[in-house]
Short mmCIF file of C-alpha atoms and ligand atoms in Angstrom, two decimals:
data_model
loop_
_atom_site.label_atom_id
_atom_site.label_comp_id
_atom_site.label_asym_id
_atom_site.label_seq_id
_atom_site.Cartn_x
_atom_site.Cartn_y
_atom_site.Cartn_z
CA UNK A 1 -23.96 55.37 8.38
CA UNK A 2 -23.74 56.86 11.65
CA UNK A 3 -26.96 56.90 14.15
CA UNK A 4 -27.97 60.05 15.93
CA UNK A 5 -26.64 58.91 19.33
CA UNK A 6 -28.50 60.93 21.51
CA UNK A 7 -31.60 58.35 21.15
CA UNK A 8 -29.07 56.27 23.22
CA UNK A 9 -29.37 59.03 25.86
CA UNK A 10 -34.00 58.69 26.27
CA UNK A 11 -34.14 55.19 27.26
CA UNK A 12 -36.35 53.00 25.86
CA UNK A 13 -39.66 53.09 27.14
CA UNK A 14 -41.90 55.57 26.78
CA UNK A 15 -43.92 56.30 29.51
CA UNK A 16 -47.11 54.47 27.96
CA UNK A 17 -45.26 51.45 26.62
CA UNK A 18 -44.32 50.46 30.28
CA UNK A 19 -47.64 50.29 31.43
CA UNK A 20 -49.34 48.96 28.64
CA UNK A 21 -46.57 45.90 29.23
CA UNK A 22 -47.19 45.70 32.99
CA UNK A 23 -51.08 45.51 31.99
CA UNK A 24 -50.31 42.96 29.02
CA UNK A 25 -48.25 41.02 31.50
CA UNK A 26 -51.04 40.73 34.47
CA UNK A 27 -53.77 40.60 31.87
CA UNK A 28 -51.71 37.17 30.52
CA UNK A 29 -51.32 35.70 33.90
CA UNK A 30 -54.72 36.62 34.96
CA UNK A 31 -57.34 35.91 32.10
CA UNK A 32 -60.47 35.90 34.53
CA UNK A 33 -60.02 39.90 35.62
CA UNK A 34 -61.50 42.70 34.89
CA UNK A 35 -59.27 45.35 34.29
CA UNK A 36 -60.38 49.04 34.22
CA UNK A 37 -57.80 51.61 33.04
CA UNK A 38 -58.06 55.58 34.19
CA UNK A 39 -54.16 55.54 32.74
CA UNK A 40 -53.52 56.82 29.56
CA UNK A 41 -54.87 60.10 28.67
CA UNK A 42 -57.50 59.11 26.14
CA UNK A 43 -61.00 59.93 25.13
CA UNK A 44 -63.68 57.52 25.44
CA UNK A 45 -67.08 59.46 24.82
CA UNK A 46 -68.39 59.13 20.91
CA UNK A 47 -67.11 61.82 19.07
CA UNK A 48 -70.73 64.33 18.70
CA UNK A 49 -72.91 64.33 16.26
CA UNK A 50 -73.02 67.20 14.98
CA UNK A 51 -68.75 66.10 13.91
CA UNK A 52 -70.31 62.87 12.59
CA UNK A 53 -72.57 64.56 10.28
CA UNK A 54 -70.01 66.69 8.72
CA UNK A 55 -67.33 63.84 8.50
CA UNK A 56 -69.65 62.12 6.56
CA UNK A 57 -71.06 64.76 4.14
CA UNK A 58 -67.25 65.26 3.30
CA UNK A 59 -66.71 61.79 2.74
CA UNK A 60 -69.32 61.86 0.53
CA UNK A 61 -67.76 64.90 -1.19
CA UNK A 62 -64.39 62.52 -1.35
CA UNK A 63 -66.49 60.37 -3.52
CA UNK A 64 -67.20 62.68 -6.52
CA UNK A 65 -64.85 64.11 -9.25
CA UNK A 66 -66.56 67.27 -9.07
CA UNK A 67 -66.19 68.21 -5.04
CA UNK A 68 -63.05 66.07 -4.70
CA UNK A 69 -59.98 67.51 -2.77
CA UNK A 70 -56.28 66.51 -2.75
CA UNK A 71 -53.81 68.10 -0.66
CA UNK A 72 -54.94 70.27 1.51
CA UNK A 73 -53.08 73.83 2.35
CA UNK A 74 -50.28 73.56 4.63
CA UNK A 75 -51.64 75.94 6.94
CA UNK A 76 -54.98 74.27 6.81
CA UNK A 77 -58.03 75.42 4.80
CA UNK A 78 -59.75 78.70 5.63
CA UNK A 79 -63.05 77.91 6.74
CA UNK A 80 -60.98 76.13 9.31
CA UNK A 81 -59.04 78.59 9.78
CA UNK A 82 -61.47 81.82 10.10
CA UNK A 83 -63.48 79.34 12.54
CA UNK A 84 -60.92 79.00 14.77
CA UNK A 85 -59.95 82.46 14.26
CA UNK A 86 -63.61 83.69 15.45
CA UNK A 87 -64.75 81.36 18.27
CA UNK A 88 -61.08 80.59 19.73
CA UNK A 89 -59.67 84.18 19.71
CA UNK A 90 -61.55 87.37 18.27
CA UNK A 91 -64.81 86.04 19.83
CA UNK A 92 -62.99 86.04 23.38
CA UNK A 93 -61.11 89.26 22.70
CA UNK A 94 -57.75 88.43 21.48
CA UNK A 95 -56.41 89.71 18.73
CA UNK A 96 -54.38 87.19 16.14
CA UNK A 97 -54.15 87.02 12.60
CA UNK A 98 -55.56 84.50 10.48
CA UNK A 99 -52.03 83.93 8.82
CA UNK A 100 -51.11 83.05 12.58
CA UNK A 101 -52.32 80.08 12.62
CA UNK A 102 -51.21 76.76 11.13
CA UNK A 103 -54.21 73.90 10.98
CA UNK A 104 -52.12 70.34 11.45
CA UNK A 105 -52.65 66.88 12.84
CA UNK A 106 -52.32 67.28 16.36
CA UNK A 107 -50.06 69.04 19.30
CA UNK A 108 -47.77 66.45 19.63
CA UNK A 109 -46.40 66.67 16.45
CA UNK A 110 -46.26 70.61 16.44
CA UNK A 111 -44.86 70.34 20.37
CA UNK A 112 -42.46 67.90 19.37
CA UNK A 113 -41.39 69.51 15.54
CA UNK A 114 -41.19 73.36 16.61
CA UNK A 115 -37.47 72.10 17.50
CA UNK A 116 -37.16 72.24 13.96
CA UNK A 117 -36.88 76.05 13.71
CA UNK A 118 -34.86 76.37 16.99
CA UNK A 119 -30.64 76.30 16.94
CA UNK A 120 -29.42 72.94 19.06
CA UNK A 121 -27.23 75.20 21.92
CA UNK A 122 -30.23 76.87 23.54
CA UNK A 123 -30.86 76.32 27.01
CA UNK A 124 -34.18 74.82 27.78
CA UNK A 125 -36.58 74.96 30.83
CA UNK A 126 -39.16 72.39 31.02
CA UNK A 127 -41.56 72.05 33.75
CA UNK A 128 -41.12 68.73 35.98
CA UNK A 129 -43.84 66.52 35.57
CA UNK A 130 -44.04 66.88 32.26
CA UNK A 131 -46.35 65.54 28.76
CA UNK A 132 -43.00 63.30 27.97
CA UNK A 133 -42.49 64.72 24.29
CA UNK A 134 -41.07 68.56 25.66
CA UNK A 135 -37.95 66.60 27.63
CA UNK A 136 -37.65 63.47 24.61
CA UNK A 137 -37.75 65.75 21.40
CA UNK A 138 -35.14 68.08 23.53
CA UNK A 139 -32.78 65.61 24.23
CA UNK A 140 -33.25 63.55 20.78
CA UNK A 141 -31.36 66.85 19.57
CA UNK A 142 -28.85 66.76 22.78
CA UNK A 143 -29.94 70.25 24.15
CA UNK A 144 -29.64 71.20 27.69
CA UNK A 145 -32.62 70.84 29.96
CA UNK A 146 -32.92 72.70 33.45
CA UNK A 147 -36.30 70.67 35.38
CA UNK A 148 -38.87 73.29 36.89
CA UNK A 149 -40.11 71.25 39.27
CA UNK A 150 -43.98 71.57 40.45
CA UNK A 151 -44.71 70.19 43.81
CA UNK A 152 -47.16 70.91 46.81
CA UNK A 153 -44.20 72.60 48.27
CA UNK A 154 -44.65 75.63 45.61
CA UNK A 155 -48.33 75.13 45.03
CA UNK A 156 -47.49 73.76 40.95
CA UNK A 157 -46.20 77.39 40.10
CA UNK A 158 -42.68 76.73 38.74
CA UNK A 159 -39.85 79.16 39.85
CA UNK A 160 -37.50 81.14 37.43
CA UNK A 161 -35.05 78.75 36.48
CA UNK A 162 -30.94 79.22 37.92
CA UNK A 163 -29.63 79.26 34.19
CA UNK A 164 -31.36 81.92 31.77
CA UNK A 165 -33.86 79.88 29.71
CA UNK A 166 -33.95 80.40 25.78
CA UNK A 167 -37.05 78.29 25.25
CA UNK A 168 -39.22 77.64 27.93
CA UNK A 169 -42.44 74.89 27.98
CA UNK A 170 -45.15 75.73 30.07
CA UNK A 171 -48.39 73.81 29.56
CA UNK A 172 -51.58 74.76 31.24
CA UNK A 173 -53.98 73.37 32.54
CA UNK A 174 -51.40 70.59 33.21
CA UNK A 175 -50.91 67.22 32.01
CA UNK A 176 -50.37 65.39 34.76
CA UNK A 177 -51.24 67.61 37.57
CA UNK A 178 -54.13 69.30 36.42
CA UNK A 179 -53.20 72.21 38.12
CA UNK A 180 -53.37 75.75 36.05
CA UNK A 181 -51.53 79.41 36.57
CA UNK A 182 -53.80 82.65 36.80
CA UNK A 183 -53.62 85.23 34.74
CA UNK A 184 -51.23 87.24 37.02
CA UNK A 185 -48.89 83.94 37.45
CA UNK A 186 -48.35 83.63 33.85
CA UNK A 187 -48.31 87.20 33.38
CA UNK A 188 -44.76 86.70 35.12
CA UNK A 189 -43.78 84.34 33.01
CA UNK A 190 -44.44 86.30 29.79
CA UNK A 191 -42.49 89.10 31.58
CA UNK A 192 -39.40 86.87 32.47
CA UNK A 193 -39.68 85.95 28.66
CA UNK A 194 -39.47 89.79 26.98
CA UNK A 195 -36.74 90.58 29.84
CA UNK A 196 -34.42 87.61 29.00
CA UNK A 197 -35.49 87.05 25.37
CA UNK A 198 -37.22 83.89 25.28
CA UNK A 199 -38.95 81.78 23.65
CA UNK A 200 -42.52 80.58 25.55
CA UNK A 201 -43.82 77.23 24.05
CA UNK A 202 -47.16 77.27 25.52
CA UNK A 203 -49.22 74.34 25.45
CA UNK A 204 -52.98 74.81 26.35
CA UNK A 205 -54.52 71.59 24.76
CA UNK A 206 -56.43 71.19 28.13
CA UNK A 207 -57.96 74.99 27.39
CA UNK A 208 -61.71 73.80 27.00
CA UNK A 209 -61.13 72.40 30.64
CA UNK A 210 -61.08 75.54 32.44
CA UNK A 211 -63.46 76.39 34.27
CA UNK A 212 -62.36 79.60 36.48
CA UNK A 213 -62.72 83.01 35.58
CA UNK A 214 -59.43 84.11 36.50
CA UNK A 215 -57.74 81.46 34.38
CA UNK A 216 -56.38 81.90 31.01
CA UNK A 217 -57.67 80.14 28.24
CA UNK A 218 -54.88 81.14 25.84
CA UNK A 219 -51.65 83.19 26.23
CA UNK A 220 -52.43 85.35 23.72
CA UNK A 221 -54.72 86.78 27.20
CA UNK A 222 -51.09 88.41 28.48
CA UNK A 223 -50.65 91.72 27.00
CA UNK A 224 -46.63 91.65 25.11
CA UNK A 225 -47.17 87.32 25.02
CA UNK A 226 -47.39 87.66 20.95
CA UNK A 227 -43.90 89.02 21.08
CA UNK A 228 -42.76 85.92 22.75
CA UNK A 229 -44.72 83.03 22.83
CA UNK A 230 -46.28 80.25 20.62
CA UNK A 231 -49.60 78.76 21.37
CA UNK A 232 -50.32 74.75 20.92
CA UNK A 233 -53.85 73.93 20.64
CA UNK A 234 -55.85 70.56 20.38
CA UNK A 235 -58.94 68.82 18.84
CA UNK A 236 -58.42 65.80 20.78
CA UNK A 237 -59.28 66.43 24.57
CA UNK A 238 -61.36 69.39 23.17
CA UNK A 239 -63.62 67.67 20.78
CA UNK A 240 -62.42 63.43 21.09
CA UNK A 241 -60.31 64.02 18.03
CA UNK A 242 -57.36 61.72 19.27
CA UNK A 243 -57.85 59.12 16.78
CA UNK A 244 -58.93 61.58 14.06
CA UNK A 245 -56.01 64.07 14.55
CA UNK A 246 -56.54 67.72 14.01
CA UNK A 247 -54.75 70.65 16.21
CA UNK A 248 -53.50 73.92 15.09
CA UNK A 249 -50.57 76.40 16.49
CA UNK A 250 -50.45 80.16 16.70
CA UNK A 251 -46.93 81.56 15.92
CA UNK A 252 -47.51 85.45 16.12
CA UNK A 253 -46.09 87.44 13.05
CA UNK A 254 -44.50 90.02 16.00
CA UNK A 255 -42.50 86.60 17.02
CA UNK A 256 -38.83 87.69 15.58
CA UNK A 257 -35.33 87.02 16.16
CA UNK A 258 -32.16 88.28 15.24
CA UNK A 259 -29.57 85.90 13.12
CA UNK A 260 -26.05 86.18 14.24
CA UNK A 261 -25.55 87.88 10.90
CA UNK A 262 -28.02 90.34 12.52
CA UNK A 263 -30.48 89.44 10.30
CA UNK A 264 -34.16 89.83 11.22
CA UNK A 265 -36.09 86.78 10.90
CA UNK A 266 -39.56 85.99 11.56
CA UNK A 267 -40.65 82.63 13.27
CA UNK A 268 -44.09 82.89 11.40
CA UNK A 269 -42.07 82.62 8.37
CA UNK A 270 -39.51 79.88 9.30
CA UNK A 271 -42.44 77.72 10.73
CA UNK A 272 -44.77 78.22 7.50
CA UNK A 273 -41.06 76.81 5.52
CA UNK A 274 -40.68 74.11 7.95
CA UNK A 275 -44.39 72.92 7.36
CA UNK A 276 -44.54 73.31 3.77
CA UNK A 277 -41.43 71.32 4.17
CA UNK A 278 -42.30 68.31 5.94
CA UNK A 279 -45.95 68.21 6.17
CA UNK A 280 -48.68 67.78 3.63
CA UNK A 281 -51.88 69.21 5.45
CA UNK A 282 -54.51 67.63 7.50
CA UNK A 283 -57.06 65.54 6.45
CA UNK A 284 -59.71 67.19 4.31
CA UNK A 285 -62.24 65.20 6.15
CA UNK A 286 -60.90 65.79 9.34
CA UNK A 287 -60.61 69.34 8.97
CA UNK A 288 -64.39 69.18 8.01
CA UNK A 289 -64.87 67.66 11.50
CA UNK A 290 -62.94 70.07 12.73
CA UNK A 291 -65.22 73.34 11.42
CA UNK A 292 -68.06 71.42 13.10
CA UNK A 293 -67.13 71.60 16.31
CA UNK A 294 -67.40 75.27 16.12
CA UNK A 295 -71.31 75.10 15.38
CA UNK A 296 -73.67 76.37 17.79
CA UNK A 297 -74.83 72.51 18.35
CA UNK A 298 -71.37 71.39 17.88
CA UNK A 299 -70.66 73.78 20.60
CA UNK A 300 -73.57 72.44 22.71
CA UNK A 301 -72.61 68.90 21.85
CA UNK A 302 -68.95 69.20 23.31
CA UNK A 303 -69.79 70.81 25.84
CA UNK A 304 -72.36 67.93 27.23
CA UNK A 305 -68.74 65.39 26.84
CA UNK A 306 -66.68 67.87 28.33
CA UNK A 307 -68.93 68.24 31.81
CA UNK A 308 -69.11 64.61 31.71
CA UNK A 309 -65.62 63.80 31.94
CA UNK A 310 -65.34 66.77 34.74
CA UNK A 311 -68.18 64.92 36.59
CA UNK A 312 -66.09 61.98 36.44
CA UNK A 313 -63.23 64.17 37.80
CA UNK A 314 -65.47 65.36 40.84
CA UNK A 315 -66.12 61.55 41.24
CA UNK A 316 -62.12 60.06 41.47
CA UNK A 317 -61.11 63.20 43.35
CA UNK A 318 -64.04 63.40 46.07
CA UNK A 319 -63.62 59.10 46.45
CA UNK A 320 -60.01 60.14 47.04
CA UNK A 321 -60.42 62.89 49.67
CA UNK A 322 -62.98 61.08 51.40
CA UNK A 323 -60.14 58.05 51.82
CA UNK A 324 -58.26 61.32 53.59
CA UNK A 325 -55.55 61.49 50.39
CA UNK A 326 -54.51 64.42 48.85
CA UNK A 327 -55.26 65.31 45.38
CA UNK A 328 -54.58 68.21 42.98
CA UNK A 329 -56.19 69.24 39.89
CA UNK A 330 -59.94 68.29 38.91
CA UNK A 331 -61.27 71.39 38.84
CA UNK A 332 -60.07 72.64 35.47
CA UNK A 333 -58.41 69.35 33.98
CA UNK A 334 -59.91 66.42 33.20
CA UNK A 335 -56.73 64.68 35.19
CA UNK A 336 -56.42 63.99 39.41
CA UNK A 337 -52.80 64.35 40.21
CA UNK A 338 -52.25 62.03 43.37
CA UNK A 339 -50.25 61.85 46.16
CA UNK A 340 -48.91 58.10 46.74
CA UNK A 341 -50.28 56.69 50.15
CA UNK A 342 -47.55 55.62 52.94
CA UNK A 343 -45.29 56.93 50.71
CA UNK A 344 -45.07 54.39 48.20
CA UNK A 345 -43.46 55.38 45.37
CA UNK A 346 -45.34 55.72 41.73
CA UNK A 347 -44.37 52.22 40.35
CA UNK A 348 -45.30 50.54 43.92
CA UNK A 349 -48.54 52.01 43.73
CA UNK A 350 -49.30 51.19 40.23
CA UNK A 351 -48.06 48.09 41.18
CA UNK A 352 -50.49 47.61 44.45
CA UNK A 353 -53.36 49.19 42.16
CA UNK A 354 -52.97 46.63 39.22
CA UNK A 355 -52.40 43.55 40.86
CA UNK A 356 -54.67 44.03 44.06
CA UNK A 357 -57.75 45.27 42.61
CA UNK A 358 -56.90 45.57 38.78
CA UNK A 359 -56.62 49.61 38.25
CA UNK A 360 -54.88 51.47 35.84
CA UNK A 361 -53.11 54.50 36.22
CA UNK A 362 -50.42 56.43 35.23
CA UNK A 363 -46.80 56.74 37.58
CA UNK A 364 -46.18 60.49 38.40
CA UNK A 365 -42.22 59.30 38.01
CA UNK A 366 -43.22 58.44 34.27
CA UNK A 367 -43.48 62.16 33.79
CA UNK A 368 -40.18 63.67 35.85
CA UNK A 369 -38.43 63.41 39.11
CA UNK A 370 -40.40 65.79 40.51
CA UNK A 371 -43.35 63.15 39.93
CA UNK A 372 -42.35 60.68 42.14
CA UNK A 373 -44.66 59.52 45.13
CA UNK A 374 -47.57 60.83 42.95
CA UNK A 375 -49.97 59.22 40.76
CA UNK A 376 -51.87 60.03 37.78
CA UNK A 377 -55.84 59.43 37.39
CA UNK A 378 -57.51 60.52 34.30
CA UNK A 379 -61.14 61.52 34.04
CA UNK A 380 -62.00 60.19 30.53
CA UNK A 381 -63.12 56.98 31.65
CA UNK A 382 -66.65 56.22 30.46
CA UNK A 383 -68.82 56.76 33.89
CA UNK A 384 -69.49 53.28 35.39
CA UNK A 385 -65.87 52.16 35.04
CA UNK A 386 -65.16 55.81 37.20
CA UNK A 387 -67.13 54.86 39.85
CA UNK A 388 -66.15 51.00 39.83
CA UNK A 389 -62.60 52.60 39.96
CA UNK A 390 -63.31 54.65 43.10
CA UNK A 391 -65.21 51.89 44.76
CA UNK A 392 -62.06 49.47 44.45
CA UNK A 393 -60.07 51.91 45.21
CA UNK A 394 -62.05 52.77 48.77
CA UNK A 395 -62.39 49.06 49.46
CA UNK A 396 -59.01 48.70 48.96
CA UNK A 397 -57.47 51.42 50.78
CA UNK A 398 -59.61 51.12 53.95
CA UNK A 399 -58.85 47.88 55.01
C1 LIG B 401 -53.12 65.26 24.93
C2 LIG B 401 -51.69 66.01 24.80
C3 LIG B 401 -51.76 66.84 23.85
C4 LIG B 401 -52.46 66.35 22.34
O1 LIG B 401 -51.71 65.94 21.54
P1 LIG B 401 -52.59 65.26 20.13
O2 LIG B 401 -51.37 65.35 19.26
O3 LIG B 401 -52.87 66.73 19.68
O4 LIG B 401 -53.38 64.40 19.99
C5 LIG B 401 -50.82 67.80 23.58
N1 LIG B 401 -50.17 67.91 24.92
C6 LIG B 401 -50.37 67.20 25.96
C7 LIG B 401 -50.19 68.02 27.25
C8 LIG B 401 -51.26 66.61 25.83
O5 LIG B 401 -51.75 66.12 27.29
#
C-alpha cells in the first residue's frame, strides 16, 4: 500500500485545531479564568421556531411507516429545491432551473468535493487569505496554486493571476476579511473567466449578510456567469444550520467543457454523476427544516437573528475603531478583520489576547500568508460575550 503523499504537503494542523489546542492548554493551566471565544465561525443563537416546528413535524412522520422517508433523492427533495429556486433566485430576478440545484450536507463538502470532476493539471487561483478548504483540498491532489493577495493595498480586490487560471475560487462576502466585491468588480472576474475559459467557484455562504444595494447576492446576477461559474450556498450561516448540515450548489447546464477527444461534457451531468455515486442525500428532517427557512415566519425569524449578529459586528467594529485600530468588513459579513496593533504577528496578538484577557479570535495568518499581521473576530457570539470581549480589549489596549 502507498498513501497519497500530497497529504504530507498540507501540514498537520488545521487552523482551528491549533486554536483549540492553545485554548485548551490555557484553560488547563488557568481553570479559574473565563475565556470568551470570538474565534471559530460557529453560530450561538438557537435555530428559529419555524424551523424547529418543521423538524418536529418531519420527525413525527419518520415514526410512522405510512409517512417514513428512506433515502432522499441525491439532488434534494422537490419541496426544498422549489423553495430555493423561487426564493433565492426567481423572486430576485435571477433565472436558473430546478435541475441546476443540488442540495447537499453543506458548502464545505461541496467546495471540497467539486475537485472530483476537475483534472489534476488545472492551474488554480485562490484569494489570499481564504477559507482553508480551497487551498488544502487542491494541495491534497497536487494541483498548482497561485495565491491572489487581498490586502488594504488593493482594497481587498484581488488582481488577476500572473499565470492564466483554469479555476478561480472567489468567496464574497468574504470569510475571513468580511469584505465584498461590487457587481462591477465581480463582472471583471466573470469577463476574465469567459475570455480565458476558466471556471469560477463562487462561495456565497454569507449571501444573507449582504446589506448594501450594489453588492451581488449571487454571481448569476452578472451577465454571462452561467457559462463560467458554479455557486455554493449554505444554510449554516443563513439559518444556524452548522450542526444540522444543509447547503446547496448551483451547476448551470450552460457550463460545458471540451474533452481532449473533442467531446462536449456538461459539468451539471458530471456533478450529478459524482453526487449520485458518492453522496446519499441530505436527511429528510433537515430538508424540511431548510424548507421552513423560506416561509414568511421563517424569513422574519432568521432576519432577526442575522440582525442580532450584525449588531454584534457593529459593537466589535466601533469598539476597536475607538481604540484607533484599523478594521475591515463587518458591514456585509459577520466578520471583522483587524490590523494587529504595534506590528504584532497574528499569532503574537492571539497569544496576547488569550493570555492577558482571555479572548480568543482567529490569527489572520492561518488563512494564508497575506493574512499575516491581521486578526479575525466573528460576530457569531452572544451579545453579553461580545460586549464583555470588547470591554476587555479596550481596557487592555488602553493601558
Ligand atoms: C462556514 C462557511 C461555509 C459553510 O460551510 P457548511 O459546510 O455549509 O457549514 C462555506 N464557506 C465558507 C467560506 C464558510 O465560512
